[in-house]
Coordinates of C-alpha atoms in Angstrom, one line a residue:
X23 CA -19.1 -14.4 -17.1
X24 CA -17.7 -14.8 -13.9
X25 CA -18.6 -18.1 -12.1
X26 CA -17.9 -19.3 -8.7
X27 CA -14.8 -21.6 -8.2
X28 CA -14.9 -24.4 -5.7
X29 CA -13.2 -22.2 -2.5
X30 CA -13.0 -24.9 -0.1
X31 CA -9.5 -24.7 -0.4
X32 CA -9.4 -21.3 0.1
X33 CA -11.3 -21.3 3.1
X34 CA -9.6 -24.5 4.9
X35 CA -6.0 -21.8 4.2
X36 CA -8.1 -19.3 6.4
X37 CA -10.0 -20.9 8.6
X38 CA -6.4 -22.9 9.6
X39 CA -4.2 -19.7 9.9
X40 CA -6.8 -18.4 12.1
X41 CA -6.4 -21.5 14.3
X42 CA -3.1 -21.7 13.9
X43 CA -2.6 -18.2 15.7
X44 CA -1.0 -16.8 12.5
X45 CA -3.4 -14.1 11.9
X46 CA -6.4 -12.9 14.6
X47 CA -8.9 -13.0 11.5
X48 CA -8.5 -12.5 7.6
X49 CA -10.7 -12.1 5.0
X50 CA -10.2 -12.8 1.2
X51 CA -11.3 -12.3 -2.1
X52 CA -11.0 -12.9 -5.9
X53 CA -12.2 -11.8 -9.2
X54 CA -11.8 -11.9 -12.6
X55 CA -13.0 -9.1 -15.5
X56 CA -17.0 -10.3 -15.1
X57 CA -17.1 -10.8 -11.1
X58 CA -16.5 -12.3 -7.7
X59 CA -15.2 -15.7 -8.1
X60 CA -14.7 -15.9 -4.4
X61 CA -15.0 -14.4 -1.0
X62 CA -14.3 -15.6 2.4
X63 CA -13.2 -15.2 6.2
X64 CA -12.4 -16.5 9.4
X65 CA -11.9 -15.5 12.9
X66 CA -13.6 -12.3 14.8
X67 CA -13.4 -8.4 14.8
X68 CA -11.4 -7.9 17.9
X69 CA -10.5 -10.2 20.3
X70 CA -12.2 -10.3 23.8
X71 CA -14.6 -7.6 22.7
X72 CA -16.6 -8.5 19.3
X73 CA -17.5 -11.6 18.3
X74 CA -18.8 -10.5 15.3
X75 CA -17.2 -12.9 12.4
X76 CA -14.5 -11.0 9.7
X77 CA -15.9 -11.2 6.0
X78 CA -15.7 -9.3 3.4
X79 CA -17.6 -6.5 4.4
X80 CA -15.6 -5.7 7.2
X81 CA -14.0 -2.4 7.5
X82 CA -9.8 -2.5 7.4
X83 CA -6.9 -0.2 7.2
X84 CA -5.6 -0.4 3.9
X85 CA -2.5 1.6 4.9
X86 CA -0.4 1.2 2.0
X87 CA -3.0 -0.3 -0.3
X88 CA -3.8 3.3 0.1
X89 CA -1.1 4.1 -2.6
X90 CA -2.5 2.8 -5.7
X91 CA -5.3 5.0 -5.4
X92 CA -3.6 8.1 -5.0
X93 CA -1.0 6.9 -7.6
X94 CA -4.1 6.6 -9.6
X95 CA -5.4 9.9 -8.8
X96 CA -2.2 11.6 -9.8
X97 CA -2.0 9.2 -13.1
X98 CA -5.7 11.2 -14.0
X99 CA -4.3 14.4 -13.6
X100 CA -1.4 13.1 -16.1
X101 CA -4.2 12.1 -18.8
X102 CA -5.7 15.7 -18.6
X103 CA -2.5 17.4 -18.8
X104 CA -2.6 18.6 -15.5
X105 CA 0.4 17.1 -13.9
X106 CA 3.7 16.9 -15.4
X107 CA 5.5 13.8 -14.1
X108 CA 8.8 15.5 -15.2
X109 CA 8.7 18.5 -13.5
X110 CA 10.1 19.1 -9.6
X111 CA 7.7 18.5 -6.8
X112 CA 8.6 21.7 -5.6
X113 CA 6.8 23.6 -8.3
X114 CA 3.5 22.0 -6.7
X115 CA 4.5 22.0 -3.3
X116 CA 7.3 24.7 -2.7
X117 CA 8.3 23.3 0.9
X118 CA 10.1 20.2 -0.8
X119 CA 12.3 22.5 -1.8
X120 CA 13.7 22.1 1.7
X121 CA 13.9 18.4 1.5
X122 CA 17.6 17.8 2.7
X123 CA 19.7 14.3 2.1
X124 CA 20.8 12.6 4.9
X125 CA 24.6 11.1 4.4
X126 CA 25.4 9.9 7.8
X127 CA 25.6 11.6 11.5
X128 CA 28.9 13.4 12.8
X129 CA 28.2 11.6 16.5
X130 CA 24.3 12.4 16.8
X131 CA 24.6 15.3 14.8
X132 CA 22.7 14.6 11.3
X133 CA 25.1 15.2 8.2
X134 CA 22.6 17.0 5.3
X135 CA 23.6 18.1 1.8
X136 CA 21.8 19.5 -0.7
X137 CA 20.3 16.7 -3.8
X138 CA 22.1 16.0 -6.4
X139 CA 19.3 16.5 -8.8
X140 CA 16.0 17.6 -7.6
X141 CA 12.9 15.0 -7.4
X142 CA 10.2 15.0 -9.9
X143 CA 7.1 13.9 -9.6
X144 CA 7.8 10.9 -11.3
X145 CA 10.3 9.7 -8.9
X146 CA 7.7 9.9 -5.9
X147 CA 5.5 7.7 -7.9
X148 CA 8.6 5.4 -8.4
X149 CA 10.1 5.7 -4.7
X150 CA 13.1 7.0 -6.6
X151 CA 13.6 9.8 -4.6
X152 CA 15.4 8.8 -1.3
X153 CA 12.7 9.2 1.0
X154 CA 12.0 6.7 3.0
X155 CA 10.3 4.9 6.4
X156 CA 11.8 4.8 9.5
X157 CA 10.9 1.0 9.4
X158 CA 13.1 -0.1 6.6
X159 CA 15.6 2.3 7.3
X160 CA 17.8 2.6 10.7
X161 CA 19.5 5.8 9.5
X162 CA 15.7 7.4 9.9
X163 CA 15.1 6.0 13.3
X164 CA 18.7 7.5 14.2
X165 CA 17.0 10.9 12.8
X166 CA 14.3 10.9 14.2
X167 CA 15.6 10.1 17.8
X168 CA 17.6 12.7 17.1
X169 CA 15.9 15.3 16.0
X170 CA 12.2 15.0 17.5
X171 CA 11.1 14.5 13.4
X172 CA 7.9 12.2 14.1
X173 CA 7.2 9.1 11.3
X174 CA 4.3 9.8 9.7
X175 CA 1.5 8.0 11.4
X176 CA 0.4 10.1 14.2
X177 CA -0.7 12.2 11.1
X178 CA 1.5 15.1 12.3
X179 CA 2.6 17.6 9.0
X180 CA 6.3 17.4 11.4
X181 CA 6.7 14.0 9.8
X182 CA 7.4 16.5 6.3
X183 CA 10.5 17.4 7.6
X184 CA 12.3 14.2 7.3
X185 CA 15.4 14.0 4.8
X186 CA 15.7 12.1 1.6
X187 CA 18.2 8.7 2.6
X188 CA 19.3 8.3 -1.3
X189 CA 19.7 11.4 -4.0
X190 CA 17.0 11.5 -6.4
X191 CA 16.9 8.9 -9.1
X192 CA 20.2 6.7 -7.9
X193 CA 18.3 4.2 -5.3
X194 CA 14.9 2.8 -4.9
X195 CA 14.2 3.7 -1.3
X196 CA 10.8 2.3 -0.3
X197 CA 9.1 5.4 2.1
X198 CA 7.0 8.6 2.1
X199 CA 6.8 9.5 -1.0
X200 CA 3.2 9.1 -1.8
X201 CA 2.0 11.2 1.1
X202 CA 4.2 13.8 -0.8
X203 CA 2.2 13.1 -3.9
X204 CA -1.0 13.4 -2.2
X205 CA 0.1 17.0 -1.3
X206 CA 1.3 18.0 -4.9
X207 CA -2.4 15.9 -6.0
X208 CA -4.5 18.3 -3.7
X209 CA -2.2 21.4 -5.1
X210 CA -2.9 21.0 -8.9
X211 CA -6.7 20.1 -7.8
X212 CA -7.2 22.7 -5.6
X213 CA -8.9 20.6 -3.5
X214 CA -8.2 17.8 -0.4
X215 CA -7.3 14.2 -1.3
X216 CA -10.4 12.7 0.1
X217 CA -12.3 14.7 -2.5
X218 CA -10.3 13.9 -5.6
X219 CA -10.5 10.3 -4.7
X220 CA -14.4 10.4 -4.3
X221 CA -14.8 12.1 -6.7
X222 CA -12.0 10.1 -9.8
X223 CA -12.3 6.8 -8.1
X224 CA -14.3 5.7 -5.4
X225 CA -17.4 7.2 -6.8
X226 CA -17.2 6.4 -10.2
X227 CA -16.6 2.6 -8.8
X228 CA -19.3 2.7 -6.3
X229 CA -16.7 2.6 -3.7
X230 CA -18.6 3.5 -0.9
X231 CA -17.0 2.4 2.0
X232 CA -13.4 3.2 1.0
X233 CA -12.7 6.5 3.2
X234 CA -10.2 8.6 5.0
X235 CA -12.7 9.1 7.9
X236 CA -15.1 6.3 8.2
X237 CA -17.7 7.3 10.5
X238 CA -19.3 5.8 13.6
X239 CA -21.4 2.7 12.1
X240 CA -18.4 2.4 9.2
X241 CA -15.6 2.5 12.6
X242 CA -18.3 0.1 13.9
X243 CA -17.7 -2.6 11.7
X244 CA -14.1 -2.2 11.7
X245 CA -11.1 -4.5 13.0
X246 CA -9.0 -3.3 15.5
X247 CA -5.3 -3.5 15.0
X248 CA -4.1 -6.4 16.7
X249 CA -0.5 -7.4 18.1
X250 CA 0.4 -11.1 20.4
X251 CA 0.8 -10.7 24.0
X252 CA 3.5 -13.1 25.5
X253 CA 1.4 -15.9 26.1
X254 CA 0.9 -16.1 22.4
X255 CA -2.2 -15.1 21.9
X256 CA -4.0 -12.1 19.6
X257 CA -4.7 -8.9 21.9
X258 CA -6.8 -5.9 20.0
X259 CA -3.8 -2.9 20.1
X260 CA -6.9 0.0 19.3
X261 CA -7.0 1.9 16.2
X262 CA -3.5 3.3 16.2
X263 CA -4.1 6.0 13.6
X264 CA -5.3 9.4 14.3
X265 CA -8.5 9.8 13.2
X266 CA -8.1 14.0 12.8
X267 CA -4.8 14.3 10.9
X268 CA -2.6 17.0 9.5
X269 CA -3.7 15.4 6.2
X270 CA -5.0 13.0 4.6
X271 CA -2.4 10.6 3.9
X272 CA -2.1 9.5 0.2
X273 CA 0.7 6.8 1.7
X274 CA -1.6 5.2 4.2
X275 CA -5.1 6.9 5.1
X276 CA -7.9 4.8 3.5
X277 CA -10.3 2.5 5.8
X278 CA -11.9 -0.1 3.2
X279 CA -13.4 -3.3 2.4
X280 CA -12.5 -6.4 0.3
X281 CA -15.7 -6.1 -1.6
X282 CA -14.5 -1.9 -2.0
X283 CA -11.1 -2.5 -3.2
X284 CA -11.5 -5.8 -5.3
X285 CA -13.7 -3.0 -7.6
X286 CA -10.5 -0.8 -8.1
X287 CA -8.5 -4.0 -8.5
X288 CA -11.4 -4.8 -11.6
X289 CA -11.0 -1.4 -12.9
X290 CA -7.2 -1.9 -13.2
X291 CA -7.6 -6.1 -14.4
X292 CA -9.9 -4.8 -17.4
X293 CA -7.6 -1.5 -18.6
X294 CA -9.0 1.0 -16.5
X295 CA -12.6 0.4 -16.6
X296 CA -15.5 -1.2 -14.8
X297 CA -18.9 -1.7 -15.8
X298 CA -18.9 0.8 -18.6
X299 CA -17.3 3.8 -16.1
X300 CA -13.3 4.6 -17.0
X301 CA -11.0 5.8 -14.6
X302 CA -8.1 5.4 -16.7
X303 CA -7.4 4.9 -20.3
X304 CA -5.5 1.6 -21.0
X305 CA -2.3 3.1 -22.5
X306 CA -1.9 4.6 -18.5
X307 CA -2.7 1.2 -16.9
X308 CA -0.4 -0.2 -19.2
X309 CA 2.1 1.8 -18.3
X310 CA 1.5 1.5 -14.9
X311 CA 2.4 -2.3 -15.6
X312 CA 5.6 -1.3 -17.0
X313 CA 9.1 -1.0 -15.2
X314 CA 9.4 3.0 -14.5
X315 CA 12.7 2.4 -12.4
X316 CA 15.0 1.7 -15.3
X317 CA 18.0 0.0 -14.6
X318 CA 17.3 0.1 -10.8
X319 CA 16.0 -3.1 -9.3
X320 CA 13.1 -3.3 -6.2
X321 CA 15.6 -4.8 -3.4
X322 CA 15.6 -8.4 -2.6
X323 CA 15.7 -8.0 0.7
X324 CA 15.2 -4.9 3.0
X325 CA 16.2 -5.9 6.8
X326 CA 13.9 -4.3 9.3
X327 CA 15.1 -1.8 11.5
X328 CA 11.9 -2.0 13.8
X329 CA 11.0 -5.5 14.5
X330 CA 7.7 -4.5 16.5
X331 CA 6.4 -3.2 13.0
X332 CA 8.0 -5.2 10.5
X333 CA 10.0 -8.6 9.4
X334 CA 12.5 -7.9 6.7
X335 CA 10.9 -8.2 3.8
X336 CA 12.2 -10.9 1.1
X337 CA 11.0 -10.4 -2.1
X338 CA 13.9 -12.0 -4.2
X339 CA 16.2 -10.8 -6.8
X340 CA 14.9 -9.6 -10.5
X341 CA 11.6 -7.6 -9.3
X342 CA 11.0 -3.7 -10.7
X343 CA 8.3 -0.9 -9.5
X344 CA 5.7 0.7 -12.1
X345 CA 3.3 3.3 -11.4
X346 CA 2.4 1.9 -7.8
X347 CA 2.6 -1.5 -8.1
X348 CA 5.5 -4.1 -7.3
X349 CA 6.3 -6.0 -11.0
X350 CA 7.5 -10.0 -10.3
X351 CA 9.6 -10.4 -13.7
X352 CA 8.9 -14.1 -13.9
X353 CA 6.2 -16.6 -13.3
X354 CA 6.3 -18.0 -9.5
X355 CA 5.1 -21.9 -10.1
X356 CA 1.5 -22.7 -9.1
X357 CA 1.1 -18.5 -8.1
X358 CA 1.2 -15.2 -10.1
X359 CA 2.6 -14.7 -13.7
X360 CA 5.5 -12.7 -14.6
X361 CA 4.2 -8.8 -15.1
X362 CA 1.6 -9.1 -11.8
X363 CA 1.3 -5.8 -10.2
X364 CA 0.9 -6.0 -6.3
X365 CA 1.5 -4.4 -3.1
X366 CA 0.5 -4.5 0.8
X367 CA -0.7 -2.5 3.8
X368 CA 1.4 -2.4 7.2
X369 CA -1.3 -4.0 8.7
X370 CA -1.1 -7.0 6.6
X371 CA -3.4 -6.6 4.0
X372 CA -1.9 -7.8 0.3
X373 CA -3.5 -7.4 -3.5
X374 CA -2.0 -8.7 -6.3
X375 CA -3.3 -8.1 -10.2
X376 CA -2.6 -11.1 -12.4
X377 CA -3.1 -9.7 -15.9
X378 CA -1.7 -12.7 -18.0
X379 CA -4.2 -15.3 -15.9
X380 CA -6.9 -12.5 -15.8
X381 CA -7.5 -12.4 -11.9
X382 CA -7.4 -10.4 -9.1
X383 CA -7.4 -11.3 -5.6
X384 CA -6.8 -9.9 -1.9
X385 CA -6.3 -10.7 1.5
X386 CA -7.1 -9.0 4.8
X387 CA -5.8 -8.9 8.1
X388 CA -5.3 -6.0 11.1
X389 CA -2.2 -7.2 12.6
X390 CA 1.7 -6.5 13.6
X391 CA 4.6 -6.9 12.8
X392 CA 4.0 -6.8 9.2
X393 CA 4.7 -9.9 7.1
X394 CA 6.0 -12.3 9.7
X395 CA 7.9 -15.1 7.7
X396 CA 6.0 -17.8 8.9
X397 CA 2.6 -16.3 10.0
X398 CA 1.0 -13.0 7.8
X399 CA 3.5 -13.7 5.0
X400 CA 3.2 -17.9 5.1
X401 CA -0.9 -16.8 4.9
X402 CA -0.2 -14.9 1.7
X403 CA 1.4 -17.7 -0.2
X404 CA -0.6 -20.2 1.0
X405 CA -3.9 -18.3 -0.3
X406 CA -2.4 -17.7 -3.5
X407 CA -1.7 -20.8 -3.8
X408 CA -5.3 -22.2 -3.2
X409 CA -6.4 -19.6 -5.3
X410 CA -4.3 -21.0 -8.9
X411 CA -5.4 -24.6 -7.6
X412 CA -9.1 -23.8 -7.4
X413 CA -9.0 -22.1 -10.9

């Protein structure tokens, strides 16, 4: 049985990065297979205009968090023989047969040859196949400033029209490719994304404030996205993302909570199954554990190439990529075991699945840049940290 670990350290790591100015507010949480072993926050809903206090039933953008889910969605369709991994996305969406590579610019003029190889399925779910974000990537910001190609987030299906940065399978290129999966999702289900996710995962969980279009009392008790004026201090930016897309994005669209997502976090922690309901079998989860990039390695450092989004990331040398999930190849003293499946949101939000210890645990903010060294990605390190020391 789950039992409630002492979380005053916990807290005092929130409480003080919300003090600190690191973060506008954050919630957290942590399970194991049997429960909540904790859940806290600190700091308000949006600055100068709610003072209602963050918790763990707040409403965030997930953004890329987002991924898991769909990766999950598309891993279901694998179990029932549905989707072949193997086969080229164009046989379930037919306009990624146009999907060009981009190998440089003659002046402004984009250079774009035809793949190598053509993408599977498999090597969307891998980011293997040289699509990418304009926010890791300056030959994508050159594109699109060139060519009028918009990123993805004003929900526009124009942002399906930008090339592939790498040729299928030679390059992990972090970037679109799970809004590409949501399409080829919808295509063998015949149905939108929202629906196969309500009706494979967030249902079956009792999920029921995960959502691609939260409504007025759900947008009610969301954060705003927030970004620091000059003087320093936390300024809500609005809600940034379209709220009546092109499509529902499988790469970023999901508004949840901490109390939401630490269920699908469960489901994954005990083999693909929560409280006697199975979204997965455990020879998939296991898998999903597993390196899938081969001999390819998930970059130690990817610079940013727009710092009003991002900080370059630093994840260190040695780490691979499953089925959706970031793989850390060796235990990280006083933190996560070698094998722990994680990922984050743009907004700063972070989950991590620690198999070997047997918990699961995330942490919410609604803030930009995305993991600044010594604020948003200090706070995740720090929690973790608290977390192993209270267990």
């Amino acid at each position: 049985m789950a039992t409630h670990i002492d979380g005053s350290g916990i807290d005092r790591v929130l409480a003080d990065a919300v003090s600190d100015g690191a973060v506008p507010h954050v919630a957290a949480i942590v399970a194991d297979r049997d429960g909540v072993l904790y859940e806290g926050g600190a700091g308000i809903r949006i600055a100068g205009e709610s003072d209602d206090p963050v918790g763990t039933s707040t409403h965030f953008r997930i953004m890329s968090m987002t991924k898991m889910v769909c990766t999950v969605a598309a891993l279901q369709q694998k179990e029932r023989g549905e989707l072949d991994f193997d086969a080229p996305v164009e046989e379930y969406v037919p306009d990624f047969a146009d999907v060009k590579v981009l190998e440089g610019f003659d002046g402004d003029e984009p250079i774009l040859v035809e793949p190598r190889t053509k993408a599977t399925v498999h090597h969307l779910v891998t980011h293997t196949s040289g699509l990418g974000y304009w926010f890791w990537n300056d030959q994508l910001v050159k594109y699109e400033a060139a060519t009028g190609v918009p990123n993805v987030v004003p929900g526009s299906m124009a942002a399906f029209g930008a090339p592939m940065t790498a040729h299928p399978g030679e390059k992990y290129v972090y970037g679109i490719n799970t809004d590409w999966l949501g399409r080829v999702v919808e295509a063998v289900a015949s149905k939108k994304l929202d629906a196969v996710i309500d009706e494979g995962i967030a249902g079956p969980l009792g999920m029921s404030s995960t959502t691609f279009h939260p409504d007025q009392t759900q947008m009610d008790n969301a954060v705003t996205v927030h970004v620091k004026g000059e003087d320093g201090t936390w300024a809500s930016a609005g809600n940034i993302l379209n709220p009546e897309p092109d499509w529902w994005a499988g790469g970023h669209g999901l508004f949840s909570t901490p109390r939401d997502y630490i269920r699908f976090e469960q489901a994954l922690l005990r083999g693909g199954e929560l409280n006697g309901v199975r979204i997965l079998d455990e020879a998939t989860v296991d898998a999903a554990f597993t390196n899938q990039i081969g001999d390819l390695d998930f970059p130690a450092e990817i610079p940013t190439a727009d710092p009003p989004i991002t900080d370059t990331m630093y994840a260190g040398p040695g780490n691979k990529w499953g089925y959706g999930l970031l793989l850390n190849s060796h235990d990280i003293p006083g933190r996560r075991r070698a094998g722990t499946g994680s990922w984050a949101g743009l907004f700063n939000t972070h989950f991590f699945i620690d198999r070997t210890t047997g918990i699961c645990a995330s942490i919410y903010t609604n803030s930009l840049p995305f993991i600044t060294r010594h604020e948003a990605w200090k706070l995740y390190g720090d929690f973790e940290e608290a977390v192993y020391a209270a267990l």
